[in-house]
Short mmCIF file of C-alpha atoms in Angstrom, two decimals:
data_model
loop_
_atom_site.label_atom_id
_atom_site.label_comp_id
_atom_site.label_asym_id
_atom_site.label_seq_id
_atom_site.Cartn_x
_atom_site.Cartn_y
_atom_site.Cartn_z
CA MET A 1 33.95 18.60 -13.45
CA ASP A 2 32.27 19.98 -16.62
CA GLU A 3 32.29 16.45 -18.19
CA HIS A 4 30.71 14.99 -15.20
CA LYS A 5 27.78 17.58 -15.23
CA GLN A 6 27.31 16.98 -18.81
CA SER A 7 26.73 13.26 -18.22
CA CYS A 8 24.38 13.95 -15.47
CA VAL A 9 22.36 16.26 -17.60
CA GLU A 10 21.82 13.63 -20.18
CA ASN A 11 20.61 11.21 -17.51
CA PHE A 12 17.25 12.68 -16.62
CA GLU A 13 14.59 10.39 -15.06
CA LYS A 14 10.88 11.15 -15.36
CA PHE A 15 7.77 10.81 -13.13
CA THR A 16 4.21 11.62 -14.15
CA TRP A 17 1.23 12.10 -11.90
CA LYS A 18 -2.41 11.80 -13.15
CA VAL A 19 -4.43 14.18 -10.94
CA GLU A 20 -8.27 13.31 -11.24
CA ASN A 21 -11.25 15.44 -10.19
CA PHE A 22 -9.10 18.40 -10.64
CA SER A 23 -11.99 20.91 -10.40
CA PHE A 24 -12.64 19.64 -6.81
CA LEU A 25 -9.25 20.54 -5.60
CA ASP A 26 -9.43 22.98 -2.76
CA THR A 27 -7.71 26.34 -3.44
CA GLN A 28 -6.71 26.55 0.12
CA LEU A 29 -4.86 23.20 0.22
CA ASN A 30 -1.66 21.69 -1.01
CA TYR A 31 -1.83 18.48 -2.89
CA TYR A 32 1.15 15.97 -3.00
CA SER A 33 1.77 13.05 -5.31
CA GLU A 34 2.63 9.69 -3.91
CA PRO A 35 6.48 9.34 -3.18
CA PHE A 36 8.51 8.27 -6.00
CA VAL A 37 12.32 7.29 -6.23
CA VAL A 38 14.45 9.03 -8.92
CA GLY A 39 18.13 9.20 -9.17
CA GLY A 40 18.28 7.02 -5.92
CA TYR A 41 16.30 9.39 -3.80
CA PRO A 42 12.60 9.87 -2.87
CA TRP A 43 10.62 12.76 -3.99
CA LYS A 44 7.10 14.21 -4.28
CA ILE A 45 5.31 16.67 -6.59
CA LEU A 46 3.46 19.44 -4.86
CA LEU A 47 0.43 20.87 -6.75
CA TYR A 48 -1.98 23.64 -5.65
CA LYS A 49 -4.53 25.85 -7.47
CA ARG A 50 -3.99 29.65 -7.00
CA GLY A 51 -7.17 31.34 -5.87
CA ASP A 52 -6.29 34.25 -8.20
CA ASN A 53 -7.43 33.19 -11.67
CA ALA A 54 -4.56 35.05 -13.24
CA ASP A 55 -2.04 32.62 -11.54
CA GLY A 56 -3.82 29.31 -12.17
CA LEU A 57 -1.59 26.20 -11.37
CA SER A 58 1.46 26.08 -9.16
CA LEU A 59 3.84 23.22 -9.33
CA PHE A 60 6.83 22.26 -7.10
CA LEU A 61 9.32 19.55 -6.64
CA SER A 62 9.53 18.32 -2.99
CA VAL A 63 12.00 16.33 -0.98
CA VAL A 64 10.76 13.34 0.85
CA GLU A 65 12.84 13.33 4.15
CA THR A 66 13.70 9.94 5.65
CA ALA A 67 15.75 8.21 8.15
CA ASN A 68 18.54 7.90 5.65
CA MET A 69 19.37 11.53 5.99
CA SER A 70 21.96 12.82 8.43
CA ASN A 71 23.14 16.24 9.50
CA GLY A 72 24.19 18.43 6.52
CA TRP A 73 22.41 16.37 3.92
CA SER A 74 21.99 17.87 0.50
CA ARG A 75 20.94 16.91 -3.12
CA HIS A 76 22.32 18.90 -5.87
CA VAL A 77 20.04 18.34 -8.85
CA LYS A 78 18.80 19.71 -12.14
CA PHE A 79 15.06 19.34 -12.99
CA ARG A 80 12.26 20.52 -15.11
CA LEU A 81 8.49 20.59 -14.29
CA LEU A 82 5.83 19.60 -16.89
CA VAL A 83 2.15 19.91 -17.53
CA PHE A 84 1.19 17.41 -20.23
CA ASN A 85 -1.05 18.35 -23.09
CA GLN A 86 -3.40 15.36 -23.59
CA HIS A 87 -4.18 16.30 -27.37
CA ASP A 88 -0.78 17.12 -28.55
CA SER A 89 2.34 16.15 -26.82
CA ASN A 90 4.23 18.80 -28.74
CA LYS A 91 2.28 21.38 -26.78
CA THR A 92 3.24 20.11 -23.49
CA ILE A 93 4.39 22.88 -21.23
CA ILE A 94 7.92 22.30 -19.81
CA SER A 95 9.67 24.67 -17.51
CA ASP A 96 13.14 25.95 -17.91
CA GLU A 97 15.88 23.77 -16.43
CA LEU A 98 16.23 24.59 -12.80
CA GLU A 99 19.43 23.69 -10.90
CA LEU A 100 19.90 24.00 -7.12
CA GLU A 101 20.86 22.22 -4.06
CA PHE A 102 17.99 20.85 -1.91
CA ASN A 103 18.88 20.82 1.97
CA ALA A 104 17.35 21.08 5.34
CA ARG A 105 16.60 24.71 4.70
CA LEU A 106 15.19 24.34 1.20
CA THR A 107 13.06 21.30 0.70
CA GLU A 108 10.67 22.46 -2.02
CA PHE A 109 11.13 24.49 -5.05
CA GLY A 110 9.05 25.19 -8.27
CA LEU A 111 6.83 27.78 -9.92
CA LYS A 112 4.03 29.44 -8.40
CA SER A 113 2.42 30.53 -11.78
CA PHE A 114 3.06 27.62 -13.99
CA VAL A 115 -0.07 27.45 -16.07
CA SER A 116 -2.67 30.38 -16.21
CA SER A 117 -6.16 29.39 -15.16
CA THR A 118 -7.44 30.65 -18.55
CA LEU A 119 -5.15 28.21 -20.56
CA LEU A 120 -5.88 25.43 -18.13
CA HIS A 121 -9.67 25.51 -18.22
CA ASP A 122 -9.83 26.24 -21.94
CA SER A 123 -11.84 23.22 -23.23
CA HIS A 124 -9.77 23.07 -26.44
CA SER A 125 -6.37 23.42 -24.86
CA GLY A 126 -5.74 19.85 -23.81
CA PHE A 127 -4.34 20.48 -20.53
CA LEU A 128 -7.57 19.51 -18.63
CA VAL A 129 -9.53 16.73 -20.14
CA LYS A 130 -12.53 15.00 -18.50
CA ASP A 131 -11.38 16.77 -15.29
CA VAL A 132 -7.84 15.08 -15.39
CA CYS A 133 -4.73 16.96 -15.45
CA ILE A 134 -1.36 15.19 -15.90
CA VAL A 135 1.79 16.71 -14.31
CA GLY A 136 5.30 15.48 -13.99
CA ALA A 137 9.07 16.13 -13.34
CA LYS A 138 12.37 15.24 -15.01
CA ILE A 139 15.16 14.99 -12.57
CA SER A 140 18.87 14.57 -12.82
CA ILE A 141 21.21 14.15 -9.66
CA TYR A 142 24.60 15.63 -9.73
CA LYS A 143 25.61 14.42 -6.18
CA SER A 144 24.31 14.27 -2.66
CA LYS A 145 25.88 14.37 0.82
CA HIS A 146 25.08 12.55 4.04
CA GLU A 147 22.35 10.44 2.56
CA LYS A 148 22.07 6.92 1.40
CA GLU A 149 20.34 6.06 -1.90
CA VAL A 150 17.10 4.21 -2.14
CA SER A 151 16.67 1.57 -4.86
CA LYS A 152 13.85 2.53 -7.37
CA ASP A 153 12.72 -1.05 -7.80
CA THR A 154 13.79 -2.91 -4.79
CA TYR A 155 13.88 -0.48 -1.85
CA LEU A 156 11.62 -2.90 -0.01
CA ASN A 157 14.50 -5.28 0.07
CA THR A 158 17.40 -3.07 0.57
CA SER A 159 18.29 -4.72 3.87
CA TYR A 160 18.37 -8.20 2.26
CA THR A 161 21.82 -10.06 1.62
CA SER A 162 21.52 -13.59 0.40
CA GLN A 163 23.37 -16.33 2.10
CA SER A 164 25.31 -17.25 -1.13
CA GLN A 165 26.39 -13.60 -1.53
CA ALA A 166 27.80 -13.68 2.08
CA GLU A 167 29.51 -16.92 1.42
CA ASN A 168 31.12 -15.53 -1.75
CA LEU A 169 32.41 -12.50 -0.03
CA GLU A 170 33.70 -14.73 2.76
CA VAL A 171 35.59 -16.98 0.34
CA GLU A 172 36.94 -13.95 -1.56
CA GLY A 173 38.23 -12.34 1.75
CA ARG A 174 39.89 -15.71 2.78
CA SER A 175 41.57 -16.15 -0.62
CA GLN A 176 43.00 -12.52 -0.49
CA THR A 177 44.27 -13.30 3.15
CA GLN A 178 45.97 -16.52 1.96
CA GLU A 179 47.54 -14.58 -0.91
CA LYS A 180 48.94 -11.97 1.38
CA VAL A 181 50.49 -14.71 3.65
CA GLN A 182 51.87 -16.61 0.76
CA SER A 183 53.41 -13.46 -0.70
CA HIS A 184 55.84 -13.12 2.33
CA GLU A 185 55.95 -16.67 3.60
CA SER A 186 59.10 -17.34 1.58
CA GLU A 187 60.77 -14.12 2.84
CA LEU A 188 62.29 -15.27 6.09
CA VAL A 189 64.93 -13.20 7.95
CA ASP A 190 66.80 -13.34 11.09
CA PHE A 191 65.21 -11.58 14.08
CA LYS A 192 67.82 -10.54 16.66
CA GLY A 193 69.37 -13.92 16.55
CA LEU A 194 66.04 -15.46 17.92
CA GLY A 195 65.09 -17.39 14.71
CA GLN A 196 64.05 -16.97 11.16
CA ILE A 197 60.88 -14.79 11.05
CA GLU A 198 58.73 -13.72 8.20
CA LYS A 199 60.08 -10.47 6.83
CA ALA A 200 56.73 -8.64 7.21
CA PHE A 201 56.56 -9.45 10.89
CA VAL A 202 59.94 -8.01 11.74
CA PRO A 203 59.14 -4.24 12.08
CA LEU A 204 56.08 -5.09 14.14
CA LEU A 205 58.05 -7.22 16.40
CA GLU A 206 60.77 -4.78 16.79
CA GLU A 207 58.22 -2.16 17.93
CA ALA A 208 56.58 -4.54 20.36
CA CYS A 209 59.88 -5.58 21.82
CA THR A 210 61.11 -2.06 22.24
CA GLN A 211 57.99 -1.24 24.13
CA GLN A 212 57.79 -4.65 26.00
CA PRO A 213 61.42 -5.83 26.74
CA SER A 214 60.03 -8.76 28.80
CA LEU A 215 59.13 -10.45 25.48
CA ILE A 216 62.67 -11.26 24.69
CA VAL A 217 63.78 -11.83 28.23
CA SER A 218 60.99 -14.48 28.73
CA GLN A 219 62.24 -16.48 25.77
CA GLN A 220 66.04 -16.45 26.34
CA LYS A 221 66.20 -19.69 28.14
CA ARG A 222 64.23 -21.49 25.51
CA SER A 223 65.56 -23.45 22.69
CA GLY A 224 66.30 -21.86 19.38
CA LYS A 225 63.40 -23.53 17.50
CA PHE A 226 60.93 -22.81 20.48
CA MET A 227 62.00 -19.01 20.30
CA GLU A 228 61.33 -19.04 16.54
CA TRP A 229 57.88 -20.57 16.88
CA ALA A 230 57.00 -18.13 19.79
CA PHE A 231 58.02 -15.03 17.85
CA MET A 232 56.40 -16.28 14.70
CA ALA A 233 53.06 -16.81 16.50
CA LEU A 234 53.42 -13.35 18.06
CA GLY A 235 54.26 -11.88 14.69
CA ARG A 236 51.08 -13.49 13.28
CA VAL A 237 48.86 -11.82 15.76
CA LEU A 238 50.45 -8.51 15.30
CA TYR A 239 50.43 -8.62 11.67
CA PHE A 240 46.61 -9.51 11.81
CA LEU A 241 45.85 -6.53 14.11
CA LYS A 242 47.97 -4.25 11.86
CA THR A 243 46.40 -5.23 8.56
CA LYS A 244 42.83 -5.88 9.44
CA LYS A 245 40.22 -3.10 9.71
CA VAL A 246 37.18 -3.04 11.92
CA LYS A 247 34.90 -3.75 8.78
CA ASP A 248 36.75 -6.91 8.12
CA MET A 249 35.92 -8.51 11.47
CA ASN A 250 33.26 -10.99 10.17
CA ASP A 251 32.73 -14.42 11.67
CA LEU A 252 35.63 -16.00 9.64
CA ALA A 253 38.16 -13.25 10.68
CA CYS A 254 37.16 -13.57 14.35
CA LYS A 255 37.79 -17.33 14.20
CA GLU A 256 41.21 -16.86 12.66
CA LEU A 257 42.22 -14.38 15.31
CA GLN A 258 40.94 -16.58 18.10
CA MET A 259 43.00 -19.39 16.68
CA LEU A 260 46.15 -17.26 16.43
CA TRP A 261 45.69 -15.96 19.89
CA GLU A 262 45.27 -19.42 21.46
CA GLU A 263 48.35 -20.55 19.69
CA LEU A 264 50.36 -17.56 21.09
CA GLU A 265 49.12 -18.10 24.53
CA LEU A 266 51.06 -21.50 24.55
CA PHE A 267 54.41 -19.67 24.51
CA SER A 268 54.36 -18.16 28.10
CA PHE A 269 54.64 -14.43 26.96
CA ASP A 270 53.43 -11.71 29.19
CA LEU A 271 50.46 -10.72 27.13
CA THR A 272 48.67 -8.34 29.45
CA TRP A 273 49.50 -5.42 27.23
CA LEU A 274 48.14 -7.14 24.11
CA GLU A 275 45.04 -9.02 25.32
CA PRO A 276 42.81 -5.90 25.54
CA ARG A 277 43.57 -5.10 21.83
CA VAL A 278 42.80 -8.80 20.92
CA GLN A 279 39.55 -8.97 22.87
CA SER A 280 38.47 -5.67 21.34
CA ALA A 281 38.95 -6.91 17.89
CA LEU A 282 36.97 -10.01 18.73
CA ARG A 283 34.11 -7.86 19.86
CA MET A 284 33.99 -6.08 16.59
CA LYS A 285 32.01 -9.06 15.14
CA SER A 286 29.18 -8.23 17.53
CA TYR A 287 29.47 -4.59 16.84
CA LEU A 288 29.19 -5.14 13.20
CA GLU A 289 26.22 -7.35 13.70
CA LYS A 290 24.52 -4.70 15.61
CA LEU A 291 25.55 -2.06 13.13
CA ASP A 292 24.17 -4.18 10.32
CA GLU A 293 20.98 -4.67 12.22
CA SER A 294 20.65 -0.84 12.81
CA GLN A 295 21.01 -0.21 9.10
CA LYS A 296 18.26 -2.79 8.30
CA LEU A 297 15.97 -1.12 10.77
CA LYS A 298 16.84 2.22 9.26
CA ASN A 299 15.94 0.88 5.75
CA THR A 300 12.78 -0.48 7.17
CA LEU A 301 12.02 2.89 8.56
CA VAL A 302 12.52 4.55 5.32
CA VAL A 303 10.18 2.21 3.61
CA LEU A 304 7.43 2.81 6.17
CA GLU A 305 7.91 6.64 5.87
CA LEU A 306 7.50 6.30 2.10
CA GLU A 307 4.41 4.07 2.53
CA ILE A 308 2.95 6.67 5.06
CA GLU A 309 3.56 9.43 2.50
CA ARG A 310 1.88 7.31 -0.24
CA LEU A 311 -1.14 6.62 1.98
CA LYS A 312 -1.55 10.21 2.97
CA SER A 313 -1.62 11.13 -0.86
CA LYS A 314 -4.07 8.39 -1.43
CA ILE A 315 -6.28 9.66 1.35
CA ASP A 316 -6.11 13.13 -0.18
CA THR A 317 -7.24 11.66 -3.59
CA LEU A 318 -9.99 9.86 -2.04
CA ASP A 319 -11.10 13.01 -0.27
CA VAL A 320 -11.38 14.79 -3.64
CA SER A 321 -13.24 11.81 -5.17
CA ILE A 322 -15.70 11.82 -2.41
CA ASP A 323 -16.39 15.58 -2.79
CA ALA A 324 -16.87 14.96 -6.51
CA ALA A 325 -19.38 12.19 -5.88
CA ARG A 326 -21.36 14.21 -3.29
CA GLU A 327 -21.44 17.08 -5.74
CA LEU A 328 -22.91 14.77 -8.46
CA MET A 329 -25.51 13.46 -6.05
CA ARG A 330 -26.63 16.95 -5.15
CA ILE A 331 -26.98 18.04 -8.77
CA GLU A 332 -28.98 14.97 -9.85
CA ASP A 333 -31.12 15.10 -6.65
CA LEU A 334 -33.15 12.14 -7.54
CA GLU A 335 -36.88 11.94 -6.56
CA GLU A 336 -37.51 9.32 -3.84
CA THR A 337 -39.62 6.37 -5.11
CA ASP A 338 -41.07 3.50 -3.44
CA LEU A 339 -38.98 0.64 -4.83
CA GLU A 340 -41.61 -1.99 -3.67
CA ALA A 341 -44.38 -0.26 -5.60
CA GLU A 342 -45.90 -2.07 -8.60
CA LEU A 343 -45.12 -0.78 -11.95
CA GLY A 344 -48.69 -1.04 -13.21
CA PHE A 345 -50.04 -0.69 -16.75
CA MET A 346 -52.88 1.87 -16.16
CA LYS A 347 -52.36 5.54 -15.29
CA SER A 348 -53.52 6.08 -11.90
#
């Protein structure tokens, strides 16, 4: 555990935020950076100016809540907050390392008195240059619960899987299935005097025949070879249902099960006890497709939520810029002049 934590500590990722028109920020408002992805999860930096000059600048790390979160979500992180010195990087102010678990009850954490107003507004300090302040955060993720990661560079395409990737996975799965069959194909054993059956099928057939005695009764008047084929066909279906998982039921697996089932139906077994299980397995393909579509929609929702947060931050920035422009116009207060008047060369 300690080794794991140590490796995480060394893997800090950094985000910086250039805050323009700083002097026009309202002391009554909170200002958020655009959302950014660090460690696989979206964040924002929260900044506000304290009304009391002794306190100056406050800085927090804030969780961006998205559709990827489920009940009980948490992010266990270490992070540092920064205010960059634009004259001398060695004088950049960096907070002590903070370690905590963000969750539904704690979505923001930071320092209310990060930089004093006196230092910040000192024209020689380098923290506020041309009315621009640059802040940032360095973040390292230990672990998270009940929340999917978001790709830092490609989160807009998280729901996309190429056709070639799907085909490769399908071929790989088929190859693995063939290897499993081949591994026990040569191990044939006698099953209750009804024929030579693959060894892996025997315990499954014994369980089925114990619960459904009619399986053996229905085949007793058949030829030895017919019985062998019948129970081999039944064994294949039982083995498929026993070894496959819900997540395995892609198009290829459904086709394989359908083929095995149609083959089994030729042998006149009473299969009313088994058919619901087979049909349920065949419906898993539709379920998985809907589940995949649901995940794609969830990923899209996450992207849209992040975009909304980004646009909100952009609007806040533009509001500050508009206030700055209005203030400049008020200060200059240009005298109105008739733009159509002649310049003239004689003093009137």
